[in-house]
Amino acid sequence: MMGIVRQAHKWIGLVLGFQLALWMLSGLGMAILPHDKVSGEHRKAEHAETASLESTRDQVRFLPEVDDRAVRQIRLRTFNGRPVYEIVATDGNSLLDAETGRPIVIDEALAIEIARSDYSGPGRISKAIYVATPTLAIRNHAAPAWRINFNDPERTSIYVSAATGQVLERRNHYWRTFDTLWMLHIMDYQNRSNFNNPLVVISALVVFWLGLSGIVLWWDSFRRHDFNLVAKWRNRKKRLTLSLTDSEGGAVRAFDAKPQQSLYAAMEEQGYPLPSSCGGGGTCGLCRVRISPETPITPADRRQIPESELDSGYRLACQHRVDTALSVILPHGLLDAKTFTGTIVSSEFIAPDMYELRIALPEPLAFRAGSYVQVEIPPFRSHLDQLDLPDTVRRQWQASGTAKAFGTDTPLHRTYSLANSPGELGSDILLNIRLALAKPDTSGVPVGIGSAYLSTLRQGDTVRLRGPFGDFHVYDDGAEIVFIGGGAGIAPIRSMIHDQLVSRSRTSKVSFWYGARTQEDIVYKEEFEHIVDNCPNFSWHVALSHLNETDAWTGKRGWIHEIVRDQYLASHPDIAQCRFYVCGPPPMLEAVLMLLNSLGVSEERIAFDDFGN
């Protein structure tokens, strides 16, 4: 749940941040603009004293006869130095000469005369336009009107009412800029007048939600000791002892660490860098170590580590600070992990979005089946047009809407499970890499940096790796094994199956349930069929989830967790004695773990890998 809140907070914040920037910039722009020029008052002529009604009373000789039902008001005022009646009626306003009773028509010539007398500036009249219906420039007035344009540098326009001859508005490029900024500020993109329009209300509610979710994430991200500045100051020179022990219980060494330093940073400082893909953000789960079970459990620990392992003291090193002496049991393989340079032997697409990378190492790598390596992604820049991809992959990239340019300015690390079993390829290793393209609802996002970078490599190129790492491995207890996988999660499972059945000749029952989208996504089909032919205790089952009814496929259709439930586990005579090994995309992994939990399978019988994709 916290992961959903974090993702929603991030993406909604990104979208709303754009609008917040518009609010800030538009408000700043409106404040900077000179308000007298925005209103056009600086171009208003200073008229001589106009004739008053008192001075023109002798000219009033006509009394208008009007329909009381249609007329709302009659005003006697002066216009062009003479008295006039302004008739305010339901169907619009009009002027009558108070001396003769004749209607006064505001034609183009008269509108130009009125505008010229109102204007004070260097410009000359360039055009007169009749405005029959209200526009944004006179949105607070009734039409019709005359727009009289002047050719001054400010592109002044004076709007004269075609009914009453009054100057309605004085507009110029200052006002037009202000009006655009005002539109962006109040988010009324249609009428530019409603400050309480639905978009503003919705944005305000979203900002309120962002504030609340930010408090939740703050609570999730910070600890009480983060704010204990007095203790930090007192302990700034204090050193606390960290004792390192390998996974078999042998003492490695002890060293002093700085108080309040993260355990992840302290170990890296001493030459024991833990694997990580998130840079210490608590989202990849790779920096898992074993410390005291009494150590408080953080929300990030709960998201990444099974309950049974939490009870045993497993925690994420990046989420815990050194505030007391600690004994740390290192993950398997960390002490033996090496940094080495590999040479690309081949790169071949084995599915529409997945390719197999074969890398030659300087010497054979000692590892357990199910392990992974960390690959260094150096700073680089590239483009789709520079890649030598199969046509089908190139079309898929273009159709997905994934951004064509990609790269990074800082070194990154990505983790990939080893697809080969120990000793299978001599000093070579296999990696299955899924090209992370945009989903249909995320068009325009960048491609996965790690998968895209490795797709640029060709035979003879080199790559920096570190490893092996990982605790995802098969227990040698003779129990029945059920592998469940999907996508690039087939990599560690392939390694385990080869190791157990081909290398070790395991005799207990083994089954592999593999979920794919279409027939083109099935990988290593011939290999698994060959193992089936030679190992009677092995079976493998494929279910396809994205087929059309007309597609020629006689196998299983649907989600793999439902297939293995309905066709195997629901009728299994002793499911509690099986061991389950699961690896695949996060939705599949979550669905399988929920299924096994609902069937009463204990966590001790389940091993999974959720980062080898």
PDB file of C-alpha atoms in Angstrom, residues 454-605:
ATOM      1  CA  LEU A 454      23.333  -3.363 -22.780  1.00  0.00           C
ATOM      2  CA  SER A 455      21.411  -3.583 -26.064  1.00  0.00           C
ATOM      3  CA  THR A 456      23.958  -1.171 -27.549  1.00  0.00           C
ATOM      4  CA  LEU A 457      26.834  -3.587 -26.863  1.00  0.00           C
ATOM      5  CA  ARG A 458      28.139  -5.845 -29.610  1.00  0.00           C
ATOM      6  CA  GLN A 459      30.635  -8.691 -29.883  1.00  0.00           C
ATOM      7  CA  GLY A 460      33.997  -7.646 -28.487  1.00  0.00           C
ATOM      8  CA  ASP A 461      32.658  -4.787 -26.309  1.00  0.00           C
ATOM      9  CA  THR A 462      33.481  -4.924 -22.612  1.00  0.00           C
ATOM     10  CA  VAL A 463      31.336  -4.492 -19.536  1.00  0.00           C
ATOM     11  CA  ARG A 464      32.143  -4.170 -15.820  1.00  0.00           C
ATOM     12  CA  LEU A 465      30.435  -6.605 -13.434  1.00  0.00           C
ATOM     13  CA  ARG A 466      30.504  -7.461  -9.761  1.00  0.00           C
ATOM     14  CA  GLY A 467      29.312 -10.576  -7.973  1.00  0.00           C
ATOM     15  CA  PRO A 468      28.011 -13.133  -7.562  1.00  0.00           C
ATOM     16  CA  PHE A 469      25.352 -12.273  -4.995  1.00  0.00           C
ATOM     17  CA  GLY A 470      22.076 -13.701  -3.791  1.00  0.00           C
ATOM     18  CA  ASP A 471      20.320 -16.065  -1.393  1.00  0.00           C
ATOM     19  CA  PHE A 472      17.809 -17.333  -3.949  1.00  0.00           C
ATOM     20  CA  HIS A 473      18.850 -20.981  -4.216  1.00  0.00           C
ATOM     21  CA  VAL A 474      17.498 -24.523  -4.068  1.00  0.00           C
ATOM     22  CA  TYR A 475      17.559 -26.343  -0.731  1.00  0.00           C
ATOM     23  CA  ASP A 476      19.113 -29.814  -0.970  1.00  0.00           C
ATOM     24  CA  ASP A 477      16.522 -31.617   1.141  1.00  0.00           C
ATOM     25  CA  GLY A 478      14.932 -33.940  -1.430  1.00  0.00           C
ATOM     26  CA  ALA A 479      11.540 -32.205  -1.314  1.00  0.00           C
ATOM     27  CA  GLU A 480       9.325 -31.824  -4.350  1.00  0.00           C
ATOM     28  CA  ILE A 481      10.115 -28.593  -6.190  1.00  0.00           C
ATOM     29  CA  VAL A 482       7.544 -26.336  -7.845  1.00  0.00           C
ATOM     30  CA  PHE A 483       9.018 -23.544  -9.958  1.00  0.00           C
ATOM     31  CA  ILE A 484       6.664 -20.712 -10.968  1.00  0.00           C
ATOM     32  CA  GLY A 485       7.964 -17.980 -13.239  1.00  0.00           C
ATOM     33  CA  GLY A 486       7.238 -15.472 -15.942  1.00  0.00           C
ATOM     34  CA  GLY A 487       9.009 -13.032 -18.247  1.00  0.00           C
ATOM     35  CA  ALA A 488      12.718 -12.564 -17.619  1.00  0.00           C
ATOM     36  CA  GLY A 489      12.183 -14.340 -14.287  1.00  0.00           C
ATOM     37  CA  ILE A 490      12.975 -17.483 -16.239  1.00  0.00           C
ATOM     38  CA  ALA A 491      16.709 -16.704 -15.918  1.00  0.00           C
ATOM     39  CA  PRO A 492      17.393 -17.923 -12.331  1.00  0.00           C
ATOM     40  CA  ILE A 493      14.862 -20.745 -12.752  1.00  0.00           C
ATOM     41  CA  ARG A 494      16.619 -22.007 -15.868  1.00  0.00           C
ATOM     42  CA  SER A 495      19.886 -21.950 -13.916  1.00  0.00           C
ATOM     43  CA  MET A 496      18.333 -23.917 -11.047  1.00  0.00           C
ATOM     44  CA  ILE A 497      16.647 -26.501 -13.292  1.00  0.00           C
ATOM     45  CA  HIS A 498      19.854 -27.152 -15.241  1.00  0.00           C
ATOM     46  CA  ASP A 499      21.805 -27.383 -12.020  1.00  0.00           C
ATOM     47  CA  GLN A 500      19.392 -29.731 -10.244  1.00  0.00           C
ATOM     48  CA  LEU A 501      18.397 -32.022 -13.106  1.00  0.00           C
ATOM     49  CA  VAL A 502      21.296 -31.945 -15.562  1.00  0.00           C
ATOM     50  CA  SER A 503      24.300 -31.406 -13.286  1.00  0.00           C
ATOM     51  CA  ARG A 504      23.123 -33.031 -10.027  1.00  0.00           C
ATOM     52  CA  SER A 505      20.638 -35.593 -11.425  1.00  0.00           C
ATOM     53  CA  ARG A 506      18.032 -34.777  -8.801  1.00  0.00           C
ATOM     54  CA  THR A 507      15.451 -37.569  -8.468  1.00  0.00           C
ATOM     55  CA  SER A 508      12.621 -35.843  -6.560  1.00  0.00           C
ATOM     56  CA  LYS A 509       9.665 -34.481  -8.485  1.00  0.00           C
ATOM     57  CA  VAL A 510      10.235 -31.126 -10.195  1.00  0.00           C
ATOM     58  CA  SER A 511       7.699 -29.058 -12.165  1.00  0.00           C
ATOM     59  CA  PHE A 512       7.997 -25.694 -13.843  1.00  0.00           C
ATOM     60  CA  TRP A 513       4.945 -23.504 -14.457  1.00  0.00           C
ATOM     61  CA  TYR A 514       5.784 -20.680 -16.848  1.00  0.00           C
ATOM     62  CA  GLY A 515       3.558 -17.750 -17.763  1.00  0.00           C
ATOM     63  CA  ALA A 516       4.016 -15.803 -20.999  1.00  0.00           C
ATOM     64  CA  ARG A 517       1.920 -13.371 -23.010  1.00  0.00           C
ATOM     65  CA  THR A 518       2.015 -14.974 -26.472  1.00  0.00           C
ATOM     66  CA  GLN A 519       3.730 -17.870 -28.227  1.00  0.00           C
ATOM     67  CA  GLU A 520       6.536 -15.517 -29.348  1.00  0.00           C
ATOM     68  CA  ASP A 521       7.339 -14.840 -25.670  1.00  0.00           C
ATOM     69  CA  ILE A 522       8.110 -18.490 -24.845  1.00  0.00           C
ATOM     70  CA  VAL A 523      11.876 -18.890 -24.419  1.00  0.00           C
ATOM     71  CA  TYR A 524      14.103 -21.987 -24.051  1.00  0.00           C
ATOM     72  CA  LYS A 525      11.240 -24.182 -25.263  1.00  0.00           C
ATOM     73  CA  GLU A 526      13.494 -26.770 -26.931  1.00  0.00           C
ATOM     74  CA  GLU A 527      15.782 -26.931 -23.895  1.00  0.00           C
ATOM     75  CA  PHE A 528      12.990 -27.697 -21.451  1.00  0.00           C
ATOM     76  CA  GLU A 529      11.428 -30.229 -23.798  1.00  0.00           C
ATOM     77  CA  HIS A 530      14.828 -31.940 -24.023  1.00  0.00           C
ATOM     78  CA  ILE A 531      15.039 -32.092 -20.202  1.00  0.00           C
ATOM     79  CA  VAL A 532      11.501 -33.534 -20.086  1.00  0.00           C
ATOM     80  CA  ASP A 533      12.578 -36.289 -22.504  1.00  0.00           C
ATOM     81  CA  ASN A 534      15.607 -37.169 -20.392  1.00  0.00           C
ATOM     82  CA  CYS A 535      14.286 -36.607 -16.855  1.00  0.00           C
ATOM     83  CA  PRO A 536      11.024 -38.463 -16.118  1.00  0.00           C
ATOM     84  CA  ASN A 537      10.687 -36.625 -12.792  1.00  0.00           C
ATOM     85  CA  PHE A 538      10.448 -33.234 -14.567  1.00  0.00           C
ATOM     86  CA  SER A 539       7.470 -31.554 -16.211  1.00  0.00           C
ATOM     87  CA  TRP A 540       6.975 -28.079 -17.550  1.00  0.00           C
ATOM     88  CA  HIS A 541       3.746 -26.249 -18.265  1.00  0.00           C
ATOM     89  CA  VAL A 542       3.190 -23.046 -20.235  1.00  0.00           C
ATOM     90  CA  ALA A 543       0.156 -20.747 -19.979  1.00  0.00           C
ATOM     91  CA  LEU A 544      -0.381 -17.811 -22.327  1.00  0.00           C
ATOM     92  CA  SER A 545      -2.306 -14.807 -21.018  1.00  0.00           C
ATOM     93  CA  HIS A 546      -2.721 -12.504 -24.033  1.00  0.00           C
ATOM     94  CA  LEU A 547      -4.077 -14.658 -26.844  1.00  0.00           C
ATOM     95  CA  ASN A 548      -6.933 -13.927 -29.200  1.00  0.00           C
ATOM     96  CA  GLU A 549      -9.650 -16.539 -29.461  1.00  0.00           C
ATOM     97  CA  THR A 550      -8.591 -17.253 -33.034  1.00  0.00           C
ATOM     98  CA  ASP A 551      -4.906 -17.818 -32.200  1.00  0.00           C
ATOM     99  CA  ALA A 552      -3.718 -21.361 -32.889  1.00  0.00           C
ATOM    100  CA  TRP A 553      -2.664 -22.571 -29.450  1.00  0.00           C
ATOM    101  CA  THR A 554      -3.691 -25.875 -27.934  1.00  0.00           C
ATOM    102  CA  GLY A 555      -1.984 -25.320 -24.578  1.00  0.00           C
ATOM    103  CA  LYS A 556      -3.163 -23.594 -21.423  1.00  0.00           C
ATOM    104  CA  ARG A 557      -4.684 -20.115 -21.576  1.00  0.00           C
ATOM    105  CA  GLY A 558      -4.821 -17.635 -18.699  1.00  0.00           C
ATOM    106  CA  TRP A 559      -2.756 -16.379 -15.785  1.00  0.00           C
ATOM    107  CA  ILE A 560      -0.134 -18.807 -14.584  1.00  0.00           C
ATOM    108  CA  HIS A 561      -1.051 -18.537 -10.886  1.00  0.00           C
ATOM    109  CA  GLU A 562      -4.633 -19.559 -11.715  1.00  0.00           C
ATOM    110  CA  ILE A 563      -3.463 -22.425 -13.943  1.00  0.00           C
ATOM    111  CA  VAL A 564      -1.115 -23.905 -11.335  1.00  0.00           C
ATOM    112  CA  ARG A 565      -3.832 -23.532  -8.701  1.00  0.00           C
ATOM    113  CA  ASP A 566      -6.617 -25.171 -10.692  1.00  0.00           C
ATOM    114  CA  GLN A 567      -4.622 -27.865 -12.468  1.00  0.00           C
ATOM    115  CA  TYR A 568      -2.148 -28.875  -9.784  1.00  0.00           C
ATOM    116  CA  LEU A 569      -2.101 -27.340  -6.325  1.00  0.00           C
ATOM    117  CA  ALA A 570      -5.833 -27.546  -5.585  1.00  0.00           C
ATOM    118  CA  SER A 571      -5.682 -31.342  -5.808  1.00  0.00           C
ATOM    119  CA  HIS A 572      -2.119 -31.880  -4.527  1.00  0.00           C
ATOM    120  CA  PRO A 573      -2.059 -34.571  -1.839  1.00  0.00           C
ATOM    121  CA  ASP A 574       0.624 -32.927   0.354  1.00  0.00           C
ATOM    122  CA  ILE A 575       1.271 -29.353  -0.681  1.00  0.00           C
ATOM    123  CA  ALA A 576       2.906 -28.528   2.657  1.00  0.00           C
ATOM    124  CA  GLN A 577       5.890 -30.728   1.758  1.00  0.00           C
ATOM    125  CA  CYS A 578       6.658 -28.899  -1.509  1.00  0.00           C
ATOM    126  CA  ARG A 579       9.224 -26.185  -1.897  1.00  0.00           C
ATOM    127  CA  PHE A 580       8.250 -23.255  -4.115  1.00  0.00           C
ATOM    128  CA  TYR A 581      10.645 -21.059  -6.082  1.00  0.00           C
ATOM    129  CA  VAL A 582       9.048 -18.017  -7.691  1.00  0.00           C
ATOM    130  CA  CYS A 583      10.466 -15.339  -9.983  1.00  0.00           C
ATOM    131  CA  GLY A 584       8.769 -12.995 -12.429  1.00  0.00           C
ATOM    132  CA  PRO A 585       7.200  -9.561 -12.960  1.00  0.00           C
ATOM    133  CA  PRO A 586       5.905  -7.876  -9.764  1.00  0.00           C
ATOM    134  CA  PRO A 587       2.168  -8.432 -10.514  1.00  0.00           C
ATOM    135  CA  MET A 588       2.761 -12.149 -11.167  1.00  0.00           C
ATOM    136  CA  LEU A 589       4.961 -12.487  -8.092  1.00  0.00           C
ATOM    137  CA  GLU A 590       2.376 -10.797  -5.883  1.00  0.00           C
ATOM    138  CA  ALA A 591      -0.432 -12.976  -7.262  1.00  0.00           C
ATOM    139  CA  VAL A 592       1.552 -16.212  -6.708  1.00  0.00           C
ATOM    140  CA  LEU A 593       2.565 -15.279  -3.155  1.00  0.00           C
ATOM    141  CA  MET A 594      -1.056 -14.447  -2.314  1.00  0.00           C
ATOM    142  CA  LEU A 595      -2.131 -17.777  -3.783  1.00  0.00           C
ATOM    143  CA  LEU A 596       0.394 -19.788  -1.783  1.00  0.00           C
ATOM    144  CA  ASN A 597      -0.543 -17.923   1.376  1.00  0.00           C
ATOM    145  CA  SER A 598      -4.243 -18.680   0.770  1.00  0.00           C
ATOM    146  CA  LEU A 599      -3.373 -22.379   0.376  1.00  0.00           C
ATOM    147  CA  GLY A 600      -1.625 -22.395   3.739  1.00  0.00           C
ATOM    148  CA  VAL A 601       1.942 -22.784   2.444  1.00  0.00           C
ATOM    149  CA  SER A 602       4.356 -21.564   5.124  1.00  0.00           C
ATOM    150  CA  GLU A 603       6.809 -18.805   4.251  1.00  0.00           C
ATOM    151  CA  GLU A 604       9.714 -21.146   5.037  1.00  0.00           C
ATOM    152  CA  ARG A 605       8.724 -23.259   2.015  1.00  0.00           C
TER     153      ARG A 605
END
